[in-house]
mmCIF file with all atom_site columns, C-alpha atoms in Angstrom:
data_model
loop_
_atom_site.group_PDB
_atom_site.id
_atom_site.type_symbol
_atom_site.label_atom_id
_atom_site.label_alt_id
_atom_site.label_comp_id
_atom_site.label_asym_id
_atom_site.label_entity_id
_atom_site.label_seq_id
_atom_site.pdbx_PDB_ins_code
_atom_site.Cartn_x
_atom_site.Cartn_y
_atom_site.Cartn_z
_atom_site.occupancy
_atom_site.B_iso_or_equiv
_atom_site.pdbx_formal_charge
_atom_site.auth_seq_id
_atom_site.auth_comp_id
_atom_site.auth_asym_id
_atom_site.auth_atom_id
_atom_site.pdbx_PDB_model_num
ATOM 1  C CA . MET A 1 1  ? 3.611   -8.439 -14.899 1.00 53.00 ? 1  MET A CA 1
ATOM 2  C CA . GLN A 1 2  ? 2.972   -9.533 -11.395 1.00 58.00 ? 2  GLN A CA 1
ATOM 3  C CA . ILE A 1 3  ? 1.078   -7.436 -8.885  1.00 65.00 ? 3  ILE A CA 1
ATOM 4  C CA . PRO A 1 4  ? 2.386   -7.768 -5.326  1.00 70.00 ? 4  PRO A CA 1
ATOM 5  C CA . HIS A 1 5  ? 0.272   -9.502 -3.016  1.00 88.00 ? 5  HIS A CA 1
ATOM 6  C CA . ALA A 1 6  ? 0.753   -8.987 1.166   1.00 92.00 ? 6  ALA A CA 1
ATOM 7  C CA . HIS A 1 7  ? 3.683   -9.089 2.584   1.00 94.00 ? 7  HIS A CA 1
ATOM 8  C CA . GLU A 1 8  ? 4.778   -9.853 6.209   1.00 95.00 ? 8  GLU A CA 1
ATOM 9  C CA . VAL A 1 9  ? 6.948   -6.851 7.726   1.00 95.00 ? 9  VAL A CA 1
ATOM 10 C CA . GLY A 1 10 ? 7.732   -7.729 11.049  1.00 93.00 ? 10 GLY A CA 1
ATOM 11 C CA . LYS A 1 11 ? 4.423   -7.800 13.453  1.00 95.00 ? 11 LYS A CA 1
ATOM 12 C CA . TYR A 1 12 ? 2.009   -6.338 10.423  1.00 96.00 ? 12 TYR A CA 1
ATOM 13 C CA . LEU A 1 13 ? 0.885   -7.480 7.302   1.00 96.00 ? 13 LEU A CA 1
ATOM 14 C CA . VAL A 1 14 ? 1.017   -5.095 4.388   1.00 97.00 ? 14 VAL A CA 1
ATOM 15 C CA . THR A 1 15 ? -1.401  -5.036 1.588   1.00 96.00 ? 15 THR A CA 1
ATOM 16 C CA . PRO A 1 16 ? -1.019  -2.933 -1.605  1.00 96.00 ? 16 PRO A CA 1
ATOM 17 C CA . MET A 1 17 ? -4.343  -1.915 -3.242  1.00 96.00 ? 17 MET A CA 1
ATOM 18 C CA . THR A 1 18 ? -5.021  -0.330 -6.437  1.00 96.00 ? 18 THR A CA 1
ATOM 19 C CA . GLN A 1 19 ? -8.314  1.506  -7.956  1.00 96.00 ? 19 GLN A CA 1
ATOM 20 C CA . ARG A 1 20 ? -8.877  2.876  -11.455 1.00 97.00 ? 20 ARG A CA 1
ATOM 21 C CA . THR A 1 21 ? -9.636  6.426  -11.769 1.00 96.00 ? 21 THR A CA 1
ATOM 22 C CA . ASP A 1 22 ? -12.415 8.608  -13.624 1.00 97.00 ? 22 ASP A CA 1
ATOM 23 C CA . THR A 1 23 ? -9.465  9.473  -15.666 1.00 97.00 ? 23 THR A CA 1
ATOM 24 C CA . GLY A 1 24 ? -7.800  6.017  -16.443 1.00 97.00 ? 24 GLY A CA 1
ATOM 25 C CA . GLN A 1 25 ? -5.292  5.912  -14.344 1.00 98.00 ? 25 GLN A CA 1
ATOM 26 C CA . TYR A 1 26 ? -4.369  4.082  -11.162 1.00 97.00 ? 26 TYR A CA 1
ATOM 27 C CA . ALA A 1 27 ? -4.838  5.293  -7.575  1.00 97.00 ? 27 ALA A CA 1
ATOM 28 C CA . ALA A 1 28 ? -2.524  3.514  -4.585  1.00 97.00 ? 28 ALA A CA 1
ATOM 29 C CA . SER A 1 29 ? -3.386  2.656  -1.264  1.00 97.00 ? 29 SER A CA 1
ATOM 30 C CA . VAL A 1 30 ? -1.925  0.695  1.254   1.00 97.00 ? 30 VAL A CA 1
ATOM 31 C CA . SER A 1 31 ? -3.818  -1.092 4.390   1.00 96.00 ? 31 SER A CA 1
ATOM 32 C CA . ILE A 1 32 ? -1.456  -2.185 7.158   1.00 97.00 ? 32 ILE A CA 1
ATOM 33 C CA . ARG A 1 33 ? -2.856  -4.697 9.534   1.00 97.00 ? 33 ARG A CA 1
ATOM 34 C CA . ARG A 1 34 ? -1.891  -5.915 13.392  1.00 95.00 ? 34 ARG A CA 1
ATOM 35 C CA . GLY A 1 35 ? -4.006  -7.925 14.426  1.00 93.00 ? 35 GLY A CA 1
ATOM 36 C CA . MET A 1 36 ? -7.651  -7.411 14.462  1.00 93.00 ? 36 MET A CA 1
ATOM 37 C CA . HIS A 1 37 ? -6.505  -3.432 13.830  1.00 94.00 ? 37 HIS A CA 1
ATOM 38 C CA . ASP A 1 38 ? -5.985  -2.333 10.170  1.00 93.00 ? 38 ASP A CA 1
ATOM 39 C CA . ARG A 1 39 ? -5.331  1.354  9.073   1.00 96.00 ? 39 ARG A CA 1
ATOM 40 C CA . VAL A 1 40 ? -5.592  1.918  5.674   1.00 96.00 ? 40 VAL A CA 1
ATOM 41 C CA . PHE A 1 41 ? -3.762  5.181  3.637   1.00 97.00 ? 41 PHE A CA 1
ATOM 42 C CA . ARG A 1 42 ? -4.612  6.481  0.308   1.00 97.00 ? 42 ARG A CA 1
ATOM 43 C CA . LEU A 1 43 ? -1.326  7.604  -2.026  1.00 97.00 ? 43 LEU A CA 1
ATOM 44 C CA . VAL A 1 44 ? -1.238  10.756 -3.715  1.00 96.00 ? 44 VAL A CA 1
ATOM 45 C CA . PRO A 1 45 ? 0.462   9.997  -6.848  1.00 96.00 ? 45 PRO A CA 1
ATOM 46 C CA . ARG A 1 46 ? -1.203  7.936  -9.762  1.00 98.00 ? 46 ARG A CA 1
ATOM 47 C CA . PHE A 1 47 ? -0.107  5.730  -12.174 1.00 98.00 ? 47 PHE A CA 1
ATOM 48 C CA . ASP A 1 48 ? -0.801  4.335  -15.378 1.00 97.00 ? 48 ASP A CA 1
ATOM 49 C CA . ASP A 1 49 ? -0.190  0.760  -14.935 1.00 95.00 ? 49 ASP A CA 1
ATOM 50 C CA . ALA A 1 50 ? -2.165  -1.129 -11.483 1.00 95.00 ? 50 ALA A CA 1
ATOM 51 C CA . GLY A 1 51 ? 1.293   -3.276 -10.975 1.00 94.00 ? 51 GLY A CA 1
ATOM 52 C CA . CYS A 1 52 ? 3.492   0.108  -10.640 1.00 95.00 ? 52 CYS A CA 1
ATOM 53 C CA . ALA A 1 53 ? 0.461   1.565  -8.487  1.00 96.00 ? 53 ALA A CA 1
ATOM 54 C CA . ALA A 1 54 ? 0.857   -1.655 -6.034  1.00 96.00 ? 54 ALA A CA 1
ATOM 55 C CA . ARG A 1 55 ? 4.466   -1.700 -5.909  1.00 95.00 ? 55 ARG A CA 1
ATOM 56 C CA . TYR A 1 56 ? 4.401   1.792  -4.680  1.00 97.00 ? 56 TYR A CA 1
ATOM 57 C CA . ALA A 1 57 ? 1.671   1.224  -2.304  1.00 97.00 ? 57 ALA A CA 1
ATOM 58 C CA . LEU A 1 58 ? 3.656   -1.852 -0.958  1.00 96.00 ? 58 LEU A CA 1
ATOM 59 C CA . ALA A 1 59 ? 6.824   0.238  -0.842  1.00 96.00 ? 59 ALA A CA 1
ATOM 60 C CA . GLN A 1 60 ? 5.134   2.790  1.261   1.00 97.00 ? 60 GLN A CA 1
ATOM 61 C CA . GLY A 1 61 ? 3.600   0.610  3.513   1.00 97.00 ? 61 GLY A CA 1
ATOM 62 C CA . ARG A 1 62 ? 7.179   -0.892 4.405   1.00 96.00 ? 62 ARG A CA 1
ATOM 63 C CA . HIS A 1 63 ? 8.900   2.479  4.643   1.00 96.00 ? 63 HIS A CA 1
ATOM 64 C CA . PHE A 1 64 ? 5.730   3.343  7.057   1.00 97.00 ? 64 PHE A CA 1
ATOM 65 C CA . ILE A 1 65 ? 6.415   0.486  9.115   1.00 96.00 ? 65 ILE A CA 1
ATOM 66 C CA . LEU A 1 66 ? 10.400  0.298  8.863   1.00 95.00 ? 66 LEU A CA 1
ATOM 67 C CA . ASN A 1 67 ? 10.872  4.222  9.929   1.00 95.00 ? 67 ASN A CA 1
ATOM 68 C CA . ASP A 1 68 ? 8.115   3.779  12.854  1.00 91.00 ? 68 ASP A CA 1
ATOM 69 C CA . GLN A 1 69 ? 5.691   6.287  11.097  1.00 90.00 ? 69 GLN A CA 1
ATOM 70 C CA . LEU A 1 70 ? 2.506   4.810  12.306  1.00 86.00 ? 70 LEU A CA 1
ATOM 71 C CA . ALA A 1 71 ? 1.513   6.485  15.544  1.00 73.00 ? 71 ALA A CA 1
#
């Protein structure tokens, strides 16, 4: 299984991130960068697999950008 890497969405760079929690699940976060500015969003669901967490983070980052929810 492949974990997604950074993707360009318009003028933004979306980078999914995962971290293993104390319970053994994976937390998902997403970094959305434009130029020198970077915003990181921690996402609520937990996952049993790092790949699933990363794909979810990437999808959420794309959703934030495409639906103009960064303001």
